[in-house]
Structures are given as C-alpha cells and as structure tokens.
Coordinates of C-alpha atoms and ligand atoms in Angstrom, one line a residue:
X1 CA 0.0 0.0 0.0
X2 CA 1.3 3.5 -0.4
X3 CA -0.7 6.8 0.8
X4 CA -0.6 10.0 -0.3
X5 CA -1.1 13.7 0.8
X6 CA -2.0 17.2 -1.0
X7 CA -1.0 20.3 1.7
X8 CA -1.6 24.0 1.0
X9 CA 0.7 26.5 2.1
X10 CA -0.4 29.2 4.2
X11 CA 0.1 33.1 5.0
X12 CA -0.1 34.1 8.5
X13 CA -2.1 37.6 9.0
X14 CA -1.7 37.2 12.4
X15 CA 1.7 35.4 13.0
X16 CA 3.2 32.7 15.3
X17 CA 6.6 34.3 16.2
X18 CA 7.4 32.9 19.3
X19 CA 7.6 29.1 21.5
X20 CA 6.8 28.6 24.9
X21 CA 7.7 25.1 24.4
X22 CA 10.2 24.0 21.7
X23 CA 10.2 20.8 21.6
X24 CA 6.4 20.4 21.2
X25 CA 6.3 23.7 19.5
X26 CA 3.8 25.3 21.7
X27 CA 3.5 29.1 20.6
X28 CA 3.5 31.7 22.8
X29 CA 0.3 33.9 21.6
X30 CA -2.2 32.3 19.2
X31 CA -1.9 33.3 15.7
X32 CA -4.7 33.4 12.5
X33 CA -4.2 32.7 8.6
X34 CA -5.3 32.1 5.3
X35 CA -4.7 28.8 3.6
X36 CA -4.0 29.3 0.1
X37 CA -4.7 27.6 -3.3
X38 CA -1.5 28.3 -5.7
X39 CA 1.2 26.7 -3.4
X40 CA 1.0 23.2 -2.3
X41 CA 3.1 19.7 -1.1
X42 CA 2.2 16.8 -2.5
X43 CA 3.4 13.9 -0.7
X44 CA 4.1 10.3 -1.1
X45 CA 4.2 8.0 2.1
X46 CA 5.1 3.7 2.1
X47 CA 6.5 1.5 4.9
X48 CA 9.9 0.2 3.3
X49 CA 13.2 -1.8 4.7
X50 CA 15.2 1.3 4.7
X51 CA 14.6 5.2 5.3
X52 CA 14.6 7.1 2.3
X53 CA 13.6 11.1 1.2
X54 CA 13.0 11.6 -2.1
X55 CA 12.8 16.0 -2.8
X56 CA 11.4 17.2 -6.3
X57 CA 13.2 13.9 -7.6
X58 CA 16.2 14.3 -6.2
X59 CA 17.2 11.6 -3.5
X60 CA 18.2 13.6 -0.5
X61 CA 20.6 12.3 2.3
X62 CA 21.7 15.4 4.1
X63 CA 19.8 17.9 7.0
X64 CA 16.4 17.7 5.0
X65 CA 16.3 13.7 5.2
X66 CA 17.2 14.0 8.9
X67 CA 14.5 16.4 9.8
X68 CA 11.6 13.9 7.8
X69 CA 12.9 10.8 9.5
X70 CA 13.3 12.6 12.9
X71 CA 9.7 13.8 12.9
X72 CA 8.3 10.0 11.6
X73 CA 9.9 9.0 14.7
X74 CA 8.6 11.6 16.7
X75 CA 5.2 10.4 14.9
X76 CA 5.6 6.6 15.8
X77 CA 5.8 7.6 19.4
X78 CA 3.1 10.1 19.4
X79 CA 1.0 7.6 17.9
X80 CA 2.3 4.5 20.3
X81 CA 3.7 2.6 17.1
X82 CA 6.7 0.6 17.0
X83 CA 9.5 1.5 14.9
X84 CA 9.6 1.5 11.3
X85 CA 11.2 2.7 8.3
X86 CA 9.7 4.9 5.1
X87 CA 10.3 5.8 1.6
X88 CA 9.1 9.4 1.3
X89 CA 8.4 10.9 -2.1
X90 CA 8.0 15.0 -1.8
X91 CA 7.2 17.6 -4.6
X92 CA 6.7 20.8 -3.4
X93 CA 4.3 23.4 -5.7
X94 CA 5.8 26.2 -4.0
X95 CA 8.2 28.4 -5.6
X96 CA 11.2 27.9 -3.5
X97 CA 13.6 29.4 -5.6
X98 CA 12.0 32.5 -5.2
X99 CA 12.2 32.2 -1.3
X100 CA 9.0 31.2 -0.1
X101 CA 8.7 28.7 2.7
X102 CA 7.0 25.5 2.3
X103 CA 7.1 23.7 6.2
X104 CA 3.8 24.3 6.5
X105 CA 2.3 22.8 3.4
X106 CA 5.4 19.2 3.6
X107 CA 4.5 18.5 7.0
X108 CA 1.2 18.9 7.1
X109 CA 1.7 16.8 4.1
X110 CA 3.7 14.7 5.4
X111 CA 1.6 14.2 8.6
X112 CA -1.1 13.2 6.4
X113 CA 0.0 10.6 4.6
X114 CA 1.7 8.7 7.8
X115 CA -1.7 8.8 9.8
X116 CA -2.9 7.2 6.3
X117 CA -0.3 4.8 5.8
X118 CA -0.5 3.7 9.6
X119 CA -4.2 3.2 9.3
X120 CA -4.9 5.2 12.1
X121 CA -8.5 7.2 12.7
X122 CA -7.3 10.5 13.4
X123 CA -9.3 13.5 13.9
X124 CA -8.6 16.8 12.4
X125 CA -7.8 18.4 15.6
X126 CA -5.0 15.5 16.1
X127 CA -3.9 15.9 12.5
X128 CA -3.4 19.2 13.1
X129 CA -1.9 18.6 16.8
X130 CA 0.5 16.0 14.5
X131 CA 1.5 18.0 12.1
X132 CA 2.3 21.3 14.7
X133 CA 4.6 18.6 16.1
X134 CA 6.9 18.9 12.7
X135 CA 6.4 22.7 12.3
X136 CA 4.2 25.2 14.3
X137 CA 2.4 27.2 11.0
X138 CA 1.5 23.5 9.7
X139 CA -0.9 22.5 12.4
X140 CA -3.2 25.7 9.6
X141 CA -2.3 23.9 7.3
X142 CA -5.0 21.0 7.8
X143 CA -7.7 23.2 7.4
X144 CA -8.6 25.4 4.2
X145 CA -10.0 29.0 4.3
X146 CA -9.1 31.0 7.2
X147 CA -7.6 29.6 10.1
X148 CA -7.3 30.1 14.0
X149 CA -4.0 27.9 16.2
X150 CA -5.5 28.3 19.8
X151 CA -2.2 28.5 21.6
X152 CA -2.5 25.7 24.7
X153 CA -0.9 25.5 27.5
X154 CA -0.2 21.8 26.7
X155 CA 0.2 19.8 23.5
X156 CA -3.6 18.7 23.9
X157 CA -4.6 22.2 23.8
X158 CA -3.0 23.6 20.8
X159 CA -4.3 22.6 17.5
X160 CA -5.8 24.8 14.9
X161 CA -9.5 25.5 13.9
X162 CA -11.6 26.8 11.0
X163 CA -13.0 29.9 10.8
X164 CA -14.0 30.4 7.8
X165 CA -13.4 27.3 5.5
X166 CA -15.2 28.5 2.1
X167 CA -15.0 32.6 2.8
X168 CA -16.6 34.9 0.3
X169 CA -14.6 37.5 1.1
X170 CA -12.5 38.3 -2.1
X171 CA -9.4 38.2 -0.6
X172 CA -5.7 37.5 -2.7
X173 CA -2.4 37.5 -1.5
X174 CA 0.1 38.8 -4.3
X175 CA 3.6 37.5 -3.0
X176 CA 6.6 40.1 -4.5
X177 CA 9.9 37.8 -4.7
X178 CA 12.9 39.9 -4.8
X179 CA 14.8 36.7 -5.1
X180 CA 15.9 34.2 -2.8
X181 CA 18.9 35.0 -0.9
X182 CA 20.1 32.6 2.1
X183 CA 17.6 33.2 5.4
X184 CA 20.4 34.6 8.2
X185 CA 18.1 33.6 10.8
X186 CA 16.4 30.7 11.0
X187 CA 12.6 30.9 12.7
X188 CA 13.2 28.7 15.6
X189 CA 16.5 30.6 16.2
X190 CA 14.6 34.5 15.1
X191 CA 12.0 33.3 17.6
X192 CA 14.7 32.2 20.4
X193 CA 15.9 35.6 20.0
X194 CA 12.5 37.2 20.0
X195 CA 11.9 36.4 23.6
X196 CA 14.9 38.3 25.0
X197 CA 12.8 41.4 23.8
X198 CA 11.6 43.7 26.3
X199 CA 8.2 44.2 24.5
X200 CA 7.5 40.7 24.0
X201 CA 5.2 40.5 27.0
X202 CA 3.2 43.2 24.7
X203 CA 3.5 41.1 21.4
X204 CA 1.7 38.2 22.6
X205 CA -1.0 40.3 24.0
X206 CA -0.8 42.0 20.6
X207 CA -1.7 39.0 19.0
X208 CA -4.0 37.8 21.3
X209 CA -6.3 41.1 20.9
X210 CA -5.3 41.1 16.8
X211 CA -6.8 37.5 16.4
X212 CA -10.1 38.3 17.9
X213 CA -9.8 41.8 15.9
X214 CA -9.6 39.5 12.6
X215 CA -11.6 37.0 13.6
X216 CA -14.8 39.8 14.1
X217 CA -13.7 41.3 10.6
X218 CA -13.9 37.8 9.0
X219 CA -17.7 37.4 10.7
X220 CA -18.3 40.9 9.2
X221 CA -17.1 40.1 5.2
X222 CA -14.7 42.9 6.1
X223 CA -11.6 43.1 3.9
X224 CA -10.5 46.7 4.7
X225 CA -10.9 45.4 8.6
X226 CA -8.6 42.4 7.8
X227 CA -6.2 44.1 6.1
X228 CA -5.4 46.7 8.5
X229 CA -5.4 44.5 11.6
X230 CA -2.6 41.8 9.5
X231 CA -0.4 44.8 8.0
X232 CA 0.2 45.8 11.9
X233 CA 0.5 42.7 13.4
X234 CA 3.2 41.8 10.5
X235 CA 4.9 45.8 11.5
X236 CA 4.9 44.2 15.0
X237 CA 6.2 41.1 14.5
X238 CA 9.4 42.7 12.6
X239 CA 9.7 45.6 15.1
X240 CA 9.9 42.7 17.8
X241 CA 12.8 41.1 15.5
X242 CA 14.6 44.4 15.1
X243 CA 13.9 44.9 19.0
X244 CA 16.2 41.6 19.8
X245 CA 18.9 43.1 17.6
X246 CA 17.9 41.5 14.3
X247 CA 16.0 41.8 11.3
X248 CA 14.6 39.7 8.2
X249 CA 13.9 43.1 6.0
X250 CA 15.8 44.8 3.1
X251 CA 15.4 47.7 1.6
X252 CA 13.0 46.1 -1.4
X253 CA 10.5 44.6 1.7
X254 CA 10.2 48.6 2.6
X255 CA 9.7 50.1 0.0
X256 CA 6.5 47.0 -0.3
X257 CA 5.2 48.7 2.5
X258 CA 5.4 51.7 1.6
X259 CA 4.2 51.0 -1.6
X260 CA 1.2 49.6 0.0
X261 CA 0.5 52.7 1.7
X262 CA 0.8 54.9 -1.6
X263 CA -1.6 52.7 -3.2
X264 CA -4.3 53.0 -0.1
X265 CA -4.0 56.9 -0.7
X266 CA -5.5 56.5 -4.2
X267 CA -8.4 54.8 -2.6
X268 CA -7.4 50.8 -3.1
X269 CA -7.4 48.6 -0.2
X270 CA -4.3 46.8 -0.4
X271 CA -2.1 45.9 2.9
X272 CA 1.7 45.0 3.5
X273 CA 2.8 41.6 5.3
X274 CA 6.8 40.0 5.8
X275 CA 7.4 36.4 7.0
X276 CA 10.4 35.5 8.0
X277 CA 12.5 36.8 5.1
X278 CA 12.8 39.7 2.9
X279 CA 10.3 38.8 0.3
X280 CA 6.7 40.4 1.2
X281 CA 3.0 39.9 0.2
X282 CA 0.6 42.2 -0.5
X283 CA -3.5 41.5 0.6
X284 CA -5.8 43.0 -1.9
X285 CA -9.4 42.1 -3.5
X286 CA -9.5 39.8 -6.4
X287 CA -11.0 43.0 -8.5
X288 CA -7.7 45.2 -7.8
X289 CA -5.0 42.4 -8.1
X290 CA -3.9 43.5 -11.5
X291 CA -3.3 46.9 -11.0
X292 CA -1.3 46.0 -7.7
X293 CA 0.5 43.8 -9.6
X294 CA 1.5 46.3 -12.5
X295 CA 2.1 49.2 -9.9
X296 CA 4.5 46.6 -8.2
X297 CA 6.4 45.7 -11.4
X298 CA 6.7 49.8 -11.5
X299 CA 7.8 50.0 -8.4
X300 CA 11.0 47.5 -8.2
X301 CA 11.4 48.2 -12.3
X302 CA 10.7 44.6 -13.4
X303 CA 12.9 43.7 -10.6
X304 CA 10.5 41.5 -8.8
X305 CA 8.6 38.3 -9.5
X306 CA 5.0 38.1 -8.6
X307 CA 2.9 35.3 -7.5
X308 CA -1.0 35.4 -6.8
X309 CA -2.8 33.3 -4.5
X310 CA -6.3 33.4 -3.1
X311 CA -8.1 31.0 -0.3
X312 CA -7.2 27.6 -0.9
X313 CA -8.5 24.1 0.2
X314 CA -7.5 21.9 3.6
X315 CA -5.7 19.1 3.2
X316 CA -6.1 15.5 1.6
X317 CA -4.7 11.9 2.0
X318 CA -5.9 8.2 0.3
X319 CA -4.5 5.1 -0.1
X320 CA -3.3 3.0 -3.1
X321 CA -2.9 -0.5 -3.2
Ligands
PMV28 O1 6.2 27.2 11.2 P1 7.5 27.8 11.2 O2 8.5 27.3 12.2 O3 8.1 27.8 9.8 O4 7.3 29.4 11.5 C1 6.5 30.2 10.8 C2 6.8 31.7 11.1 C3 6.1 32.7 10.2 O5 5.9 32.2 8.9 C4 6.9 33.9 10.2 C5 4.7 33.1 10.8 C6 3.6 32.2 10.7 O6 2.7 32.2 11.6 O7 3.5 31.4 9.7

C-alpha cells in the first residue's frame, strides 16, 4: 500500500513568532491565517526496509532527510507505534527558488499521509496537533480558508481550527519575490531571540487582541478590517525582531510597504505583510489584483517576481494498493 497527501501553504495575518515550548512547538500567543490555493506539497508515504527522502526527484541524504525521519519518529511515538522505516516521495508546488517557505504545506503533508499509511483514525484536531509537532504554521495547514491555532498550554490544547473554511470574502495575496537569498536567521532561532525582547510580554498580548480583531472582521465580510489588523500585526512582528537586535527586511521589503501605503491613498485597499525573510506579500481584493501587480512591477522596475494566490483548500490523504 502506499498513501498520499496534497498540503496548501499558508500566510499568516496574524503570526506565530514565538515558543513557549520548543520541543512540542507550543507558541506563545495564538496566531490566525489564510490557507492558500497556488502553493502546495504533495506527498508520497510507504513503509519500506530502509529510510529514504525523495525531494522534487532528487534523492536527498543530508539535514532535509534528517528532519523527515526525525519527525516520523517523533510520529511513531506520538501515535504509540513501533519502529519503522519509510520511503518518502515529496514535490513541493511552492516556488522555493523565489524564497518562499514550504514547512507548513510538507509537513502537514507529510503528517497526512503517515496517519494514512499507519491506518490510524485520526481527527482533524490531532492531524493538526500531528503536524504542529513537525512545524508550528503546519498544524493551519489541515484546514482550508481562514484559520485560528489556539495557543495551549499543553500539547492537547494547541491545535488549529476553521473559521471560515469556504469565505466569500475576495481576498488575494500577491507575493513580490525579490529573489531568494540565504535566510540569516532561522525561525526557531529569530523566535529564540524574540523572547529576549523587552516588549514581548506586549506582542503576545498584541496577537491575542489582533486574532479576535480578525476574527470579528472575517464574521463581518470585512476586507478593509482584515487588512489593516494583518499589515500591523506583520509591522509588530518585525519591530519585535529588530527589537532583539535583528531583522529579516531589506530595503525592497520597505519600500512594499510603503508602496502599500501609496496605493491606499489612491483609494485601493491593499495591505503589507513579511514572514520570516525579505520577500513580502501584498493582501488586496480579487477586482484590484492587476493593477497592484503592474504598480508593483513599477515600483522595483521589473525587478520582482509576482505570485497570486487566493483562499485555498485543507488538506487531503488516500490510499493505493
Ligand atoms: O512554522 P515555522 O516554524 O516555519 O514558523 C512560521 C513563522 C512565520 O511564517 C513567520 C509566521 C507564521 O505564523 O506562519
């Protein structure tokens, strides 16, 4: 038998920037996004005599093959199983030589197709507990629309929910990749270092008043509401970052914002978020996403890639004999 898995990626519009447990990845504030349709993992899953990691067809032995087999592992014993070995067969839809992250989309994935594999019932909320346990922004990942992680005090606790799975809010994300240079800072380490900063007491409360904020703008169909409450919380999140004496934004992810800004002033909602690099997104309705996109091209002079994505689906898994 082998199983497979189909993971969406997802942007964070109020983010998880911080652990209060590393090892189960238990965040320190709750955090809110939108799963998206353009970028995905599909993932390939079979019990076999030996470990293997197969990336975008290329065999890998290295850091990436450790991190899959370490979290299979960490699986088996979350699960009670005994030890076993996998082949695992990855291709990732997500532009990663442009920069973008795909954790949340290959382990949610990669989750996914285990719990399939193994046979085992498994709720969402433990699928989503499951896959947290590989990276924190995949435990969004299981669901499609917008999303809420509840933070937890204990592993039980934290797992994400729906909020909206089919929204009718015309909401797109166009991502602006300035290309994809090296992250300094990892996130566990950028979030390590987060903590040492003397607002960060105020960032979690930040986040826990923003995802109530966004959730009440969802309720009300409100894109203008959304937009505003995500382009702060993302302001926040790399002011923290700059706060602990380091900082994911270059002079490209700025000028994004501010270009954000000029656009609002001709009367077009559009709103600035960052992740954990320099690359940014911009949040607009589906009606005005060509003319961000062409006053972005303007902007950088052609020297920027652009990527659209709206709200996508949750994710996937079935067997084949
Ligand atoms: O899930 P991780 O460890 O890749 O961290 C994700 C961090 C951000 O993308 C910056 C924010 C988020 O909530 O997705």
């Amino acid at each position: 038998m082998t199983s497979f898995a189909l993971a969406h990626t997802n942007l964070a519009l109020v983010k998880y920037w911080g652990k209060e447990d590393e090892k189960l990845r238990l965040p320190s504030a709750p955090s809110l996004s939108l799963t998206l349709d353009a970028f995905y993992t599909k993932t390939k899953l079979s019990l076999s005599k030996e470990d293997r990691f197969v990336l975008d067809g290329k065999e890998e032995k290295g850091k990436e093959a450790q991190r899959v087999f370490s979290y299979l592992s960490t699986l088996l014993s979350f699960f009670a199983l005994p030890p076993s070995h996998f082949f695992v067969d990855s291709q990732n839809f997500v532009p990663k030589s442009a920069g973008f992250a795909s954790s949340a989309s290959a382990f949610c994935a990669l989750a996914a197709a285990f719990a399939k594999e193994m046979k085992l019932t498994v709720s969402k909320r433990e699928l989503s507990i499951a896959s947290r346990l590989g990276s924190g922004s995949a435990a969004r990942s299981v669901f499609g629309g917008f999303v809420l992680w509840k933070e937890g005090r204990e592993s039980g606790e934290s797992f994400a929910v729906p909020i909206e799975e089919k929204s009718s809010m015309p909401i797109c994300i166009l991502y602006l990749s300035f290309g994809a240079e090296k992250k300094k800072v990892s996130s566990t380490e950028g979030m390590r270092l987060s903590k040492s900063s003397p607002f960060f007491t105020s960032w979690r409360q930040e986040c826990r008043k923003a995802c109530k904020e966004a959730q009440k703008a969802i309720e009300d169909n409100s894109f203008e509401r959304l937009g505003q409450i995500s382009e702060k919380n993302a302001c926040q999140m790399h002011a923290l970052t700059l706060s602990s004496g380091f900082s994911y934004l270059s002079p490209h992810s700025l000028r994004a914002l501010d270009l954000a800004k000029e656009i609002r002033e001709e009367g077009v909602g559009c709103y600035w978020s960052c992740d954990a690099g320099s690359n940014a997104a911009l949040l607009c309705r589906k009606e005005d996403l060509n003319f961000i996109q062409k006053r972005a091209e303007k902007a950088f002079s052609g020297a920027v890639s652009c990527f659209c994505a709206s709200a996508g689906p949750g994710v996937e898994a079935w067997s084949e004999d």
